[in-house]
mmCIF file of C-alpha atoms and ligand atoms in Angstrom:
data_model
loop_
_atom_site.group_PDB
_atom_site.id
_atom_site.type_symbol
_atom_site.label_atom_id
_atom_site.label_comp_id
_atom_site.label_asym_id
_atom_site.label_seq_id
_atom_site.Cartn_x
_atom_site.Cartn_y
_atom_site.Cartn_z
ATOM 1 C CA MET A 1 67.040 99.561 8.255
ATOM 2 C CA THR A 2 64.481 96.772 8.011
ATOM 3 C CA ALA A 3 64.048 94.538 11.019
ATOM 4 C CA GLN A 4 66.157 91.435 11.223
ATOM 5 C CA THR A 5 64.959 88.581 13.385
ATOM 6 C CA ALA A 6 67.679 85.906 12.943
ATOM 7 C CA PRO A 7 70.295 86.293 15.692
ATOM 8 C CA LEU A 8 73.600 87.907 14.790
ATOM 9 C CA PRO A 9 76.256 85.203 14.964
ATOM 10 C CA PRO A 10 79.028 85.266 17.574
ATOM 11 C CA GLY A 11 81.886 87.423 16.316
ATOM 12 C CA SER A 12 79.438 90.136 15.282
ATOM 13 C CA ILE A 13 80.165 93.633 16.503
ATOM 14 C CA ILE A 14 77.827 95.567 18.750
ATOM 15 C CA GLY A 15 78.245 99.326 18.485
ATOM 16 C CA ILE A 16 77.557 101.156 21.736
ATOM 17 C CA LEU A 17 76.901 104.900 21.842
ATOM 18 C CA GLY A 18 78.325 106.225 25.083
ATOM 19 C CA GLY A 19 81.466 105.447 27.043
ATOM 20 C CA GLY A 20 80.298 105.261 30.653
ATOM 21 C CA GLN A 21 79.893 102.435 33.131
ATOM 22 C CA LEU A 22 76.723 101.087 31.520
ATOM 23 C CA GLY A 23 78.567 100.648 28.220
ATOM 24 C CA ARG A 24 81.476 99.067 30.077
ATOM 25 C CA MET A 25 79.297 96.507 31.846
ATOM 26 C CA THR A 26 77.401 95.788 28.613
ATOM 27 C CA ALA A 27 80.654 95.157 26.744
ATOM 28 C CA LEU A 28 81.894 92.892 29.542
ATOM 29 C CA ALA A 29 78.652 90.892 29.307
ATOM 30 C CA ALA A 30 78.922 90.592 25.517
ATOM 31 C CA ALA A 31 82.319 88.891 25.643
ATOM 32 C CA PRO A 32 81.283 85.488 27.094
ATOM 33 C CA LEU A 33 78.673 85.180 24.339
ATOM 34 C CA GLY A 34 81.360 85.746 21.728
ATOM 35 C CA TYR A 35 80.380 89.259 20.640
ATOM 36 C CA ARG A 36 82.723 92.195 20.282
ATOM 37 C CA CYS A 37 81.892 95.778 21.092
ATOM 38 C CA HIS A 38 82.859 99.055 19.471
ATOM 39 C CA ILE A 39 82.323 102.149 21.594
ATOM 40 C CA TYR A 40 81.416 105.540 20.105
ATOM 41 C CA CYS A 41 81.896 108.476 22.453
ATOM 42 C CA PRO A 42 83.482 111.919 22.506
ATOM 43 C CA GLU A 43 86.204 111.203 25.081
ATOM 44 C CA ALA A 44 89.075 108.698 25.184
ATOM 45 C CA GLY A 45 90.086 106.632 28.211
ATOM 46 C CA VAL A 46 86.553 106.401 29.632
ATOM 47 C CA PRO A 47 85.100 103.359 31.451
ATOM 48 C CA ALA A 48 83.750 101.576 28.349
ATOM 49 C CA THR A 49 86.728 102.107 26.061
ATOM 50 C CA GLN A 50 89.033 100.614 28.703
ATOM 51 C CA VAL A 51 87.465 97.172 28.128
ATOM 52 C CA CYS A 52 87.010 97.283 24.327
ATOM 53 C CA ASP A 53 89.655 97.097 21.626
ATOM 54 C CA ARG A 54 87.572 99.205 19.235
ATOM 55 C CA ALA A 55 86.489 102.758 19.827
ATOM 56 C CA THR A 56 85.586 105.804 17.795
ATOM 57 C CA ILE A 57 86.336 108.998 19.656
ATOM 58 C CA ALA A 58 84.241 111.664 17.954
ATOM 59 C CA ALA A 59 81.429 114.103 18.600
ATOM 60 C CA TYR A 60 77.864 112.776 18.444
ATOM 61 C CA ASP A 61 77.141 115.107 15.527
ATOM 62 C CA ASP A 62 80.176 114.117 13.454
ATOM 63 C CA ALA A 63 78.362 112.748 10.385
ATOM 64 C CA GLU A 64 81.496 111.273 8.813
ATOM 65 C CA ALA A 65 82.547 109.434 11.970
ATOM 66 C CA LEU A 66 78.981 108.172 12.462
ATOM 67 C CA ALA A 67 78.853 106.822 8.913
ATOM 68 C CA ALA A 68 82.159 104.985 9.378
ATOM 69 C CA PHE A 69 80.960 103.618 12.736
ATOM 70 C CA ALA A 70 77.742 102.347 11.134
ATOM 71 C CA GLN A 71 79.863 100.543 8.506
ATOM 72 C CA ALA A 72 82.091 98.958 11.139
ATOM 73 C CA VAL A 73 79.391 97.377 13.319
ATOM 74 C CA ASP A 74 76.467 94.961 12.916
ATOM 75 C CA VAL A 75 74.002 96.562 15.325
ATOM 76 C CA VAL A 76 74.020 99.738 17.417
ATOM 77 C CA THR A 77 72.663 100.290 20.895
ATOM 78 C CA TYR A 78 73.104 103.101 23.408
ATOM 79 C CA GLU A 79 73.835 103.454 27.098
ATOM 80 C CA PHE A 80 72.148 106.851 27.594
ATOM 81 C CA GLU A 81 68.893 108.266 26.285
ATOM 82 C CA ASN A 82 70.067 111.759 25.397
ATOM 83 C CA VAL A 83 71.510 110.635 22.081
ATOM 84 C CA PRO A 84 70.758 113.553 19.711
ATOM 85 C CA ALA A 85 67.795 112.750 17.457
ATOM 86 C CA ALA A 86 69.838 113.534 14.328
ATOM 87 C CA THR A 87 72.546 111.057 15.412
ATOM 88 C CA ALA A 88 69.981 108.321 15.922
ATOM 89 C CA GLU A 89 68.425 109.033 12.529
ATOM 90 C CA VAL A 90 71.757 108.904 10.666
ATOM 91 C CA LEU A 91 72.588 105.613 12.338
ATOM 92 C CA ALA A 92 69.151 104.078 11.870
ATOM 93 C CA ARG A 93 69.379 104.748 8.112
ATOM 94 C CA ASN A 94 72.626 102.793 7.878
ATOM 95 C CA VAL A 95 72.565 100.081 10.504
ATOM 96 C CA LEU A 96 70.169 98.289 12.874
ATOM 97 C CA LEU A 97 69.506 100.524 15.884
ATOM 98 C CA ARG A 98 68.077 98.784 18.940
ATOM 99 C CA PRO A 99 66.052 100.092 20.713
ATOM 100 C CA ARG A 100 64.571 101.870 17.686
ATOM 101 C CA PRO A 101 64.958 105.672 17.363
ATOM 102 C CA GLU A 102 61.274 106.401 18.016
ATOM 103 C CA VAL A 103 61.847 105.104 21.556
ATOM 104 C CA LEU A 104 64.589 107.667 22.090
ATOM 105 C CA ALA A 105 62.347 110.480 20.911
ATOM 106 C CA ILE A 106 59.833 109.551 23.620
ATOM 107 C CA CYS A 107 62.234 108.752 26.449
ATOM 108 C CA GLN A 108 64.381 111.872 26.123
ATOM 109 C CA ASP A 109 61.391 114.178 26.466
ATOM 110 C CA ARG A 110 59.521 114.066 29.785
ATOM 111 C CA LEU A 111 56.367 115.483 28.249
ATOM 112 C CA LYS A 112 56.247 113.003 25.367
ATOM 113 C CA GLU A 113 57.000 110.221 27.840
ATOM 114 C CA LYS A 114 54.122 111.169 30.144
ATOM 115 C CA ASP A 115 51.748 111.672 27.180
ATOM 116 C CA PHE A 116 52.709 108.213 25.927
ATOM 117 C CA LEU A 117 52.078 106.652 29.349
ATOM 118 C CA ARG A 118 48.734 108.412 29.629
ATOM 119 C CA ALA A 119 47.780 107.240 26.122
ATOM 120 C CA ILE A 120 48.336 103.599 27.074
ATOM 121 C CA GLY A 121 46.445 103.989 30.346
ATOM 122 C CA ILE A 122 49.351 104.003 32.802
ATOM 123 C CA ALA A 123 49.054 106.294 35.816
ATOM 124 C CA THR A 124 51.621 109.024 36.461
ATOM 125 C CA ALA A 125 51.780 112.058 38.749
ATOM 126 C CA ALA A 126 49.377 114.794 37.556
ATOM 127 C CA TYR A 127 51.306 116.977 35.095
ATOM 128 C CA ALA A 128 50.950 119.916 32.736
ATOM 129 C CA PRO A 129 53.269 121.381 30.097
ATOM 130 C CA ALA A 130 55.064 124.665 30.793
ATOM 131 C CA ALA A 131 56.736 125.764 27.576
ATOM 132 C CA ASP A 132 57.521 129.265 28.944
ATOM 133 C CA THR A 133 56.984 131.363 32.048
ATOM 134 C CA ARG A 134 53.376 132.269 31.154
ATOM 135 C CA ALA A 135 52.484 128.662 30.608
ATOM 136 C CA LEU A 136 54.171 127.895 33.944
ATOM 137 C CA GLY A 137 51.605 130.048 35.773
ATOM 138 C CA ARG A 138 48.746 128.217 34.054
ATOM 139 C CA ALA A 139 50.313 124.808 34.730
ATOM 140 C CA VAL A 140 50.733 125.544 38.435
ATOM 141 C CA ALA A 141 47.133 126.809 38.663
ATOM 142 C CA GLU A 142 46.003 123.506 37.141
ATOM 143 C CA ILE A 143 48.255 121.087 39.049
ATOM 144 C CA GLY A 144 48.452 122.882 42.397
ATOM 145 C CA ARG A 145 51.319 122.951 44.880
ATOM 146 C CA PRO A 146 53.478 121.329 46.088
ATOM 147 C CA ALA A 147 54.769 120.481 42.655
ATOM 148 C CA ILE A 148 58.059 120.101 40.815
ATOM 149 C CA LEU A 149 59.126 122.045 37.753
ATOM 150 C CA LYS A 150 61.323 119.821 35.578
ATOM 151 C CA SER A 151 63.077 120.567 32.341
ATOM 152 C CA VAL A 152 61.495 118.496 29.580
ATOM 153 C CA ARG A 153 64.887 117.485 28.209
ATOM 154 C CA MET A 154 68.387 116.742 29.479
ATOM 155 C CA GLY A 155 67.542 116.455 33.178
ATOM 156 C CA TYR A 156 68.898 113.554 35.222
ATOM 157 C CA ASP A 157 69.887 112.868 38.830
ATOM 158 C CA GLY A 158 67.726 115.831 39.883
ATOM 159 C CA LYS A 159 69.369 118.318 37.486
ATOM 160 C CA GLY A 160 66.935 120.807 35.955
ATOM 161 C CA GLN A 161 64.378 120.220 38.742
ATOM 162 C CA VAL A 162 62.971 122.878 41.043
ATOM 163 C CA PRO A 163 60.442 122.285 43.831
ATOM 164 C CA LEU A 164 57.408 124.597 43.707
ATOM 165 C CA ARG A 165 56.267 125.147 47.286
ATOM 166 C CA SER A 166 53.559 127.538 48.461
ATOM 167 C CA GLY A 167 55.815 130.604 48.469
ATOM 168 C CA THR A 168 58.093 129.786 45.513
ATOM 169 C CA ASP A 169 58.408 132.623 43.007
ATOM 170 C CA LEU A 170 57.660 131.177 39.576
ATOM 171 C CA GLY A 171 59.988 133.540 37.695
ATOM 172 C CA GLU A 172 62.907 132.506 39.887
ATOM 173 C CA ALA A 173 61.950 128.845 39.612
ATOM 174 C CA TRP A 174 61.916 129.114 35.829
ATOM 175 C CA ALA A 175 65.316 130.803 35.754
ATOM 176 C CA GLU A 176 66.762 128.096 37.992
ATOM 177 C CA MET A 177 65.300 125.253 35.927
ATOM 178 C CA ALA A 178 66.292 126.767 32.582
ATOM 179 C CA GLY A 179 69.718 127.885 33.865
ATOM 180 C CA SER A 180 72.121 125.649 32.009
ATOM 181 C CA ILE A 181 69.746 124.152 29.429
ATOM 182 C CA PRO A 182 69.473 125.923 26.057
ATOM 183 C CA ASP A 183 65.889 126.483 24.801
ATOM 184 C CA ALA A 184 64.558 124.939 27.974
ATOM 185 C CA SER A 185 60.942 123.895 28.078
ATOM 186 C CA GLY A 186 59.312 122.663 31.266
ATOM 187 C CA ILE A 187 56.770 120.302 32.752
ATOM 188 C CA VAL A 188 55.051 120.765 36.084
ATOM 189 C CA GLU A 189 54.408 117.601 38.049
ATOM 190 C CA ARG A 190 52.371 117.281 41.205
ATOM 191 C CA ARG A 191 54.627 116.182 44.056
ATOM 192 C CA VAL A 192 53.750 112.600 44.909
ATOM 193 C CA GLU A 193 53.590 111.611 48.585
ATOM 194 C CA PHE A 194 55.160 108.223 48.049
ATOM 195 C CA THR A 195 55.950 105.539 50.602
ATOM 196 C CA MET A 196 58.625 103.952 48.446
ATOM 197 C CA GLU A 197 60.399 104.346 45.122
ATOM 198 C CA ILE A 198 60.642 101.126 43.164
ATOM 199 C CA SER A 199 61.742 100.100 39.697
ATOM 200 C CA VAL A 200 61.380 97.196 37.346
ATOM 201 C CA VAL A 201 64.074 96.255 34.860
ATOM 202 C CA VAL A 202 62.341 94.592 31.944
ATOM 203 C CA ALA A 203 63.678 93.094 28.725
ATOM 204 C CA ARG A 204 62.014 92.512 25.378
ATOM 205 C CA GLY A 205 63.549 90.446 22.613
ATOM 206 C CA VAL A 206 63.399 90.844 18.845
ATOM 207 C CA GLY A 207 60.562 88.324 18.589
ATOM 208 C CA GLY A 208 58.545 90.040 21.332
ATOM 209 C CA ASP A 209 59.545 87.716 24.178
ATOM 210 C CA LEU A 210 59.477 89.383 27.596
ATOM 211 C CA ALA A 211 61.388 88.914 30.830
ATOM 212 C CA ALA A 212 61.375 91.074 33.954
ATOM 213 C CA TYR A 213 63.388 91.116 37.152
ATOM 214 C CA VAL A 214 61.664 91.337 40.494
ATOM 215 C CA PRO A 215 60.731 94.941 41.488
ATOM 216 C CA VAL A 216 63.367 96.566 43.694
ATOM 217 C CA GLU A 217 63.327 99.414 46.179
ATOM 218 C CA ASN A 218 65.462 102.465 45.408
ATOM 219 C CA ARG A 219 66.670 104.963 47.961
ATOM 220 C CA HIS A 220 68.059 108.277 46.783
ATOM 221 C CA GLU A 221 70.352 110.765 48.432
ATOM 222 C CA SER A 222 70.630 114.248 46.926
ATOM 223 C CA HIS A 223 68.578 112.978 43.933
ATOM 224 C CA ILE A 224 71.150 110.288 43.141
ATOM 225 C CA LEU A 225 70.436 106.594 43.585
ATOM 226 C CA ALA A 226 72.238 105.539 46.755
ATOM 227 C CA GLN A 227 70.933 102.052 47.347
ATOM 228 C CA THR A 228 68.804 99.356 45.728
ATOM 229 C CA ILE A 229 67.166 96.601 47.750
ATOM 230 C CA ALA A 230 66.174 93.468 45.855
ATOM 231 C CA PRO A 231 63.435 92.443 46.156
ATOM 232 C CA ALA A 232 61.448 95.523 47.193
ATOM 233 C CA PRO A 233 59.588 94.850 50.460
ATOM 234 C CA ILE A 234 56.130 95.195 48.893
ATOM 235 C CA SER A 235 53.128 92.882 48.684
ATOM 236 C CA ALA A 236 52.867 90.172 46.053
ATOM 237 C CA LYS A 237 49.928 92.129 44.582
ATOM 238 C CA LEU A 238 52.002 95.271 44.075
ATOM 239 C CA ARG A 239 54.863 93.213 42.718
ATOM 240 C CA GLY A 240 52.562 91.729 40.132
ATOM 241 C CA GLU A 241 51.178 95.140 39.196
ATOM 242 C CA ALA A 242 54.629 96.679 38.818
ATOM 243 C CA GLY A 243 55.765 93.840 36.556
ATOM 244 C CA ALA A 244 52.617 94.075 34.441
ATOM 245 C CA ILE A 245 53.082 97.836 33.984
ATOM 246 C CA ALA A 246 56.676 97.396 32.827
ATOM 247 C CA ARG A 247 55.678 94.697 30.363
ATOM 248 C CA ARG A 248 52.847 96.795 28.956
ATOM 249 C CA ILE A 249 55.220 99.712 28.357
ATOM 250 C CA VAL A 250 57.821 97.757 26.404
ATOM 251 C CA GLU A 251 55.151 96.050 24.331
ATOM 252 C CA ALA A 252 53.484 99.352 23.467
ATOM 253 C CA LEU A 253 56.851 100.791 22.405
ATOM 254 C CA ASP A 254 57.753 97.735 20.305
ATOM 255 C CA PHE A 255 60.917 97.894 22.371
ATOM 256 C CA VAL A 256 64.008 95.718 21.910
ATOM 257 C CA GLY A 257 66.533 95.738 24.736
ATOM 258 C CA VAL A 258 66.470 96.373 28.465
ATOM 259 C CA MET A 259 64.517 99.206 30.079
ATOM 260 C CA GLY A 260 64.397 100.536 33.635
ATOM 261 C CA VAL A 261 60.912 101.682 34.663
ATOM 262 C CA GLU A 262 60.975 103.958 37.717
ATOM 263 C CA MET A 263 57.834 104.068 39.838
ATOM 264 C CA PHE A 264 56.380 105.509 43.029
ATOM 265 C CA VAL A 265 54.266 103.516 45.471
ATOM 266 C CA THR A 266 51.728 105.970 46.867
ATOM 267 C CA GLU A 267 50.405 106.152 50.400
ATOM 268 C CA ASP A 268 47.128 104.585 49.267
ATOM 269 C CA GLY A 269 48.937 101.642 47.674
ATOM 270 C CA HIS A 270 48.909 102.621 43.998
ATOM 271 C CA ILE A 271 51.742 102.640 41.513
ATOM 272 C CA LEU A 272 52.606 105.746 39.472
ATOM 273 C CA VAL A 273 55.278 105.613 36.790
ATOM 274 C CA ASN A 274 57.889 108.361 37.114
ATOM 275 C CA GLU A 275 60.388 107.782 34.351
ATOM 276 C CA LEU A 276 61.560 105.371 31.645
ATOM 277 C CA ALA A 277 65.233 104.608 30.961
ATOM 278 C CA PRO A 278 65.570 102.750 27.622
ATOM 279 C CA ARG A 279 68.825 100.994 28.576
ATOM 280 C CA PRO A 280 70.304 98.995 31.451
ATOM 281 C CA HIS A 281 69.553 100.842 34.677
ATOM 282 C CA ASN A 282 71.507 101.578 37.845
ATOM 283 C CA SER A 283 68.815 99.800 39.864
ATOM 284 C CA GLY A 284 69.578 96.605 37.904
ATOM 285 C CA HIS A 285 73.259 96.365 38.812
ATOM 286 C CA TRP A 286 72.506 93.815 41.543
ATOM 287 C CA THR A 287 71.520 91.336 38.800
ATOM 288 C CA LEU A 288 75.215 90.957 37.894
ATOM 289 C CA ASP A 289 75.809 89.017 41.094
ATOM 290 C CA ALA A 290 72.389 87.714 42.116
ATOM 291 C CA CYS A 291 70.670 86.454 38.946
ATOM 292 C CA ALA A 292 71.044 83.710 36.400
ATOM 293 C CA THR A 293 71.277 86.358 33.659
ATOM 294 C CA SER A 294 72.366 89.922 34.400
ATOM 295 C CA GLN A 295 70.583 92.944 32.944
ATOM 296 C CA PHE A 296 73.659 93.566 30.763
ATOM 297 C CA GLU A 297 73.676 90.060 29.310
ATOM 298 C CA GLN A 298 69.931 90.406 28.804
ATOM 299 C CA HIS A 299 70.461 93.653 26.880
ATOM 300 C CA VAL A 300 73.107 92.024 24.685
ATOM 301 C CA ARG A 301 70.831 89.033 24.067
ATOM 302 C CA ALA A 302 67.983 91.327 23.031
ATOM 303 C CA VAL A 303 69.976 93.558 20.684
ATOM 304 C CA VAL A 304 71.683 90.663 18.861
ATOM 305 C CA GLY A 305 68.396 88.759 18.610
ATOM 306 C CA LEU A 306 69.182 85.854 20.934
ATOM 307 C CA PRO A 307 66.457 84.413 23.166
ATOM 308 C CA LEU A 308 66.284 86.205 26.514
ATOM 309 C CA GLY A 309 67.844 84.539 29.551
ATOM 310 C CA ASP A 310 66.327 83.664 32.898
ATOM 311 C CA CYS A 311 65.677 86.663 35.194
ATOM 312 C CA GLU A 312 65.355 84.494 38.296
ATOM 313 C CA ARG A 313 67.533 85.440 41.255
ATOM 314 C CA HIS A 314 69.524 82.920 43.260
ATOM 315 C CA SER A 315 70.068 85.421 46.085
ATOM 316 C CA ASP A 316 68.556 88.565 47.485
ATOM 317 C CA ALA A 317 70.759 91.602 47.275
ATOM 318 C CA THR A 318 71.492 95.123 48.428
ATOM 319 C CA MET A 319 73.379 97.304 45.953
ATOM 320 C CA LYS A 320 75.107 100.429 47.177
ATOM 321 C CA ASN A 321 76.485 103.001 44.773
ATOM 322 C CA LEU A 322 79.987 104.222 45.522
ATOM 323 C CA ILE A 323 79.585 107.942 44.953
ATOM 324 C CA GLY A 324 82.508 110.353 45.123
ATOM 325 C CA SER A 325 84.791 109.583 48.053
ATOM 326 C CA ASP A 326 82.825 106.393 48.988
ATOM 327 C CA VAL A 327 85.228 104.671 46.619
ATOM 328 C CA GLU A 328 88.104 105.235 49.020
ATOM 329 C CA ALA A 329 86.800 102.207 50.966
ATOM 330 C CA TRP A 330 87.687 99.938 48.017
ATOM 331 C CA GLN A 331 90.247 97.868 49.901
ATOM 332 C CA GLU A 332 87.968 97.137 52.809
ATOM 333 C CA LEU A 333 85.098 96.320 50.424
ATOM 334 C CA ALA A 334 87.287 94.030 48.349
ATOM 335 C CA GLY A 335 88.038 92.058 51.505
ATOM 336 C CA GLU A 336 84.455 91.739 52.681
ATOM 337 C CA PRO A 337 82.935 88.251 52.276
ATOM 338 C CA GLN A 338 79.597 88.310 50.384
ATOM 339 C CA ALA A 339 80.380 91.742 48.949
ATOM 340 C CA HIS A 340 80.890 92.035 45.197
ATOM 341 C CA LEU A 341 82.872 95.123 44.300
ATOM 342 C CA HIS A 342 82.575 96.757 40.879
ATOM 343 C CA LEU A 343 84.755 99.742 40.045
ATOM 344 C CA TYR A 344 84.284 101.701 36.843
ATOM 345 C CA GLY A 345 87.839 102.804 36.102
ATOM 346 C CA LYS A 346 87.069 106.508 36.442
ATOM 347 C CA GLY A 347 89.705 109.058 37.415
ATOM 348 C CA ALA A 348 89.470 111.276 40.445
ATOM 349 C CA PRO A 349 86.376 110.960 42.633
ATOM 350 C CA ARG A 350 84.187 114.066 42.580
ATOM 351 C CA PRO A 351 81.071 114.712 44.650
ATOM 352 C CA GLY A 352 78.111 113.074 42.905
ATOM 353 C CA ARG A 353 80.283 111.027 40.537
ATOM 354 C CA LYS A 354 79.376 107.335 40.371
ATOM 355 C CA MET A 355 82.725 105.568 40.839
ATOM 356 C CA GLY A 356 81.490 102.008 41.318
ATOM 357 C CA HIS A 357 79.032 99.924 43.290
ATOM 358 C CA VAL A 358 79.057 97.098 45.772
ATOM 359 C CA THR A 359 76.466 94.336 45.918
ATOM 360 C CA ARG A 360 75.930 92.317 49.066
ATOM 361 C CA LEU A 361 74.129 89.025 48.727
ATOM 362 C CA SER A 362 71.981 87.183 51.231
ATOM 363 C CA PRO A 363 69.986 83.974 50.971
ATOM 364 C CA ARG A 364 66.751 84.350 49.033
ATOM 365 C CA GLY A 365 63.807 85.404 51.135
ATOM 366 C CA ASN A 366 65.982 86.922 53.839
ATOM 367 C CA PRO A 367 67.101 90.251 52.414
ATOM 368 C CA LEU A 368 69.981 92.042 54.076
ATOM 369 C CA ARG A 369 68.602 95.191 55.566
ATOM 370 C CA ALA A 370 70.958 98.071 55.248
ATOM 371 C CA ASP A 371 69.332 100.049 58.028
ATOM 372 C CA ASP A 372 66.733 99.723 60.742
ATOM 373 C CA THR A 373 63.731 99.340 58.414
ATOM 374 C CA ASP A 374 61.278 96.741 59.640
ATOM 375 C CA ALA A 375 62.419 93.529 57.987
ATOM 376 C CA SER A 376 59.287 91.651 59.008
ATOM 377 C CA GLU A 377 57.190 93.244 56.239
ATOM 378 C CA GLU A 378 55.601 90.905 53.783
ATOM 379 C CA LEU A 379 58.252 89.493 51.494
ATOM 380 C CA ASP A 380 56.511 86.546 49.876
HETATM 381 P P1 AMP B 1 63.596 112.002 38.089
HETATM 382 O O1 AMP B 1 64.746 112.740 37.494
HETATM 383 O O2 AMP B 1 62.275 112.331 37.484
HETATM 384 O O3 AMP B 1 63.841 110.515 38.156
HETATM 385 O O4 AMP B 1 63.529 112.484 39.621
HETATM 386 C C1 AMP B 1 64.562 112.252 40.542
HETATM 387 C C2 AMP B 1 63.984 111.984 41.914
HETATM 388 O O5 AMP B 1 63.211 113.127 42.357
HETATM 389 C C3 AMP B 1 63.012 110.812 41.974
HETATM 390 O O6 AMP B 1 63.684 109.588 42.113
HETATM 391 C C4 AMP B 1 62.192 111.187 43.196
HETATM 392 O O7 AMP B 1 62.899 110.906 44.390
HETATM 393 C C5 AMP B 1 62.046 112.693 43.076
HETATM 394 N N1 AMP B 1 60.827 113.019 42.301
HETATM 395 C C6 AMP B 1 60.748 113.190 40.970
HETATM 396 N N2 AMP B 1 59.490 113.466 40.579
HETATM 397 C C7 AMP B 1 58.726 113.485 41.694
HETATM 398 C C8 AMP B 1 57.344 113.711 41.958
HETATM 399 N N3 AMP B 1 56.469 114.005 40.987
HETATM 400 N N4 AMP B 1 56.934 113.634 43.257
HETATM 401 C C9 AMP B 1 57.795 113.359 44.253
HETATM 402 N N5 AMP B 1 59.119 113.126 44.062
HETATM 403 C C10 AMP B 1 59.595 113.192 42.817
#
């Protein structure tokens, strides 16, 4: 479909591929602006369909259902990057797809993503392709150990990732990485000795306007985001660099929507980009309660062609994911002053399942510290 720059009027319908919490929070943010959402996902009763009166429950490769969905909506976006390429192509032929399908092709393939970053001059961990076990040996010889073998596609929250230490057997590592992924192909990345993981949530509008939230610190447990601290306790110089990197990426991709850019801060004070998420990002959930415009509203604004909102924060924030049984504390959290509880309407808690999150606000410039980290670091 050809690009359209005039904003879609209120009452228009935003199609969202995916039924999880990101789709739910996007749909909730669309409502105050007068837009309606139509969810497309394979399962009924999921977080996003609970808050929308329109849903298509069908497989992502159901051509007939996709065609009817395209007819029923004015623009389509997605809440996860593993949308099958064929699905994106069918939709893009029939309806506006934002972000555009070429973005998906890059962001769902770790090798293409790193090649893209390298091509635009953005630093990443050293990496080499490993399409099969023989190539794995060559890649490890080139990159050295310690390294990480990652599946090129379909990996998230640490799935499809195997550390390559000095004694790791490469055949076993390959089998473990490829285990559940059909036709797995790999990438070997040098393990980065980072001092902090940070991310920038950045938005780009239809006309090319840009807006970025302050970089945040992300702490992971068992490869899953556990906590986000906004702003990240890093120097103003690094903050500026992180923001500039995120902006450069969305411009180079001709991106429309919100993207999470995950980065490492290295021991010698450099930034390396780890991963791109072409959608609202878990590390941006704090913006719901602490910013003039949340990342979800920003995504809606971008995909319907409205001007972007203000990314400024009125408070600092700590966001904690409620993973698995953490959610059992809901009553206590709901009663805690300054805590904003968000539950996703999922069924039974399972280990590793994101059930909700809680954001705690504090006055700007005086971030709540969730642990004993030195709070006197530079925070200007
Ligand atoms: P990813 O799926 O690439 O986002 O990786 C999940 C997590 O694994 C990251 O948030 C890091 O904590 C860790 N990780 C991934 N790649 C590397 C790397 N090259 N060096 C060190 N840690 C990494």
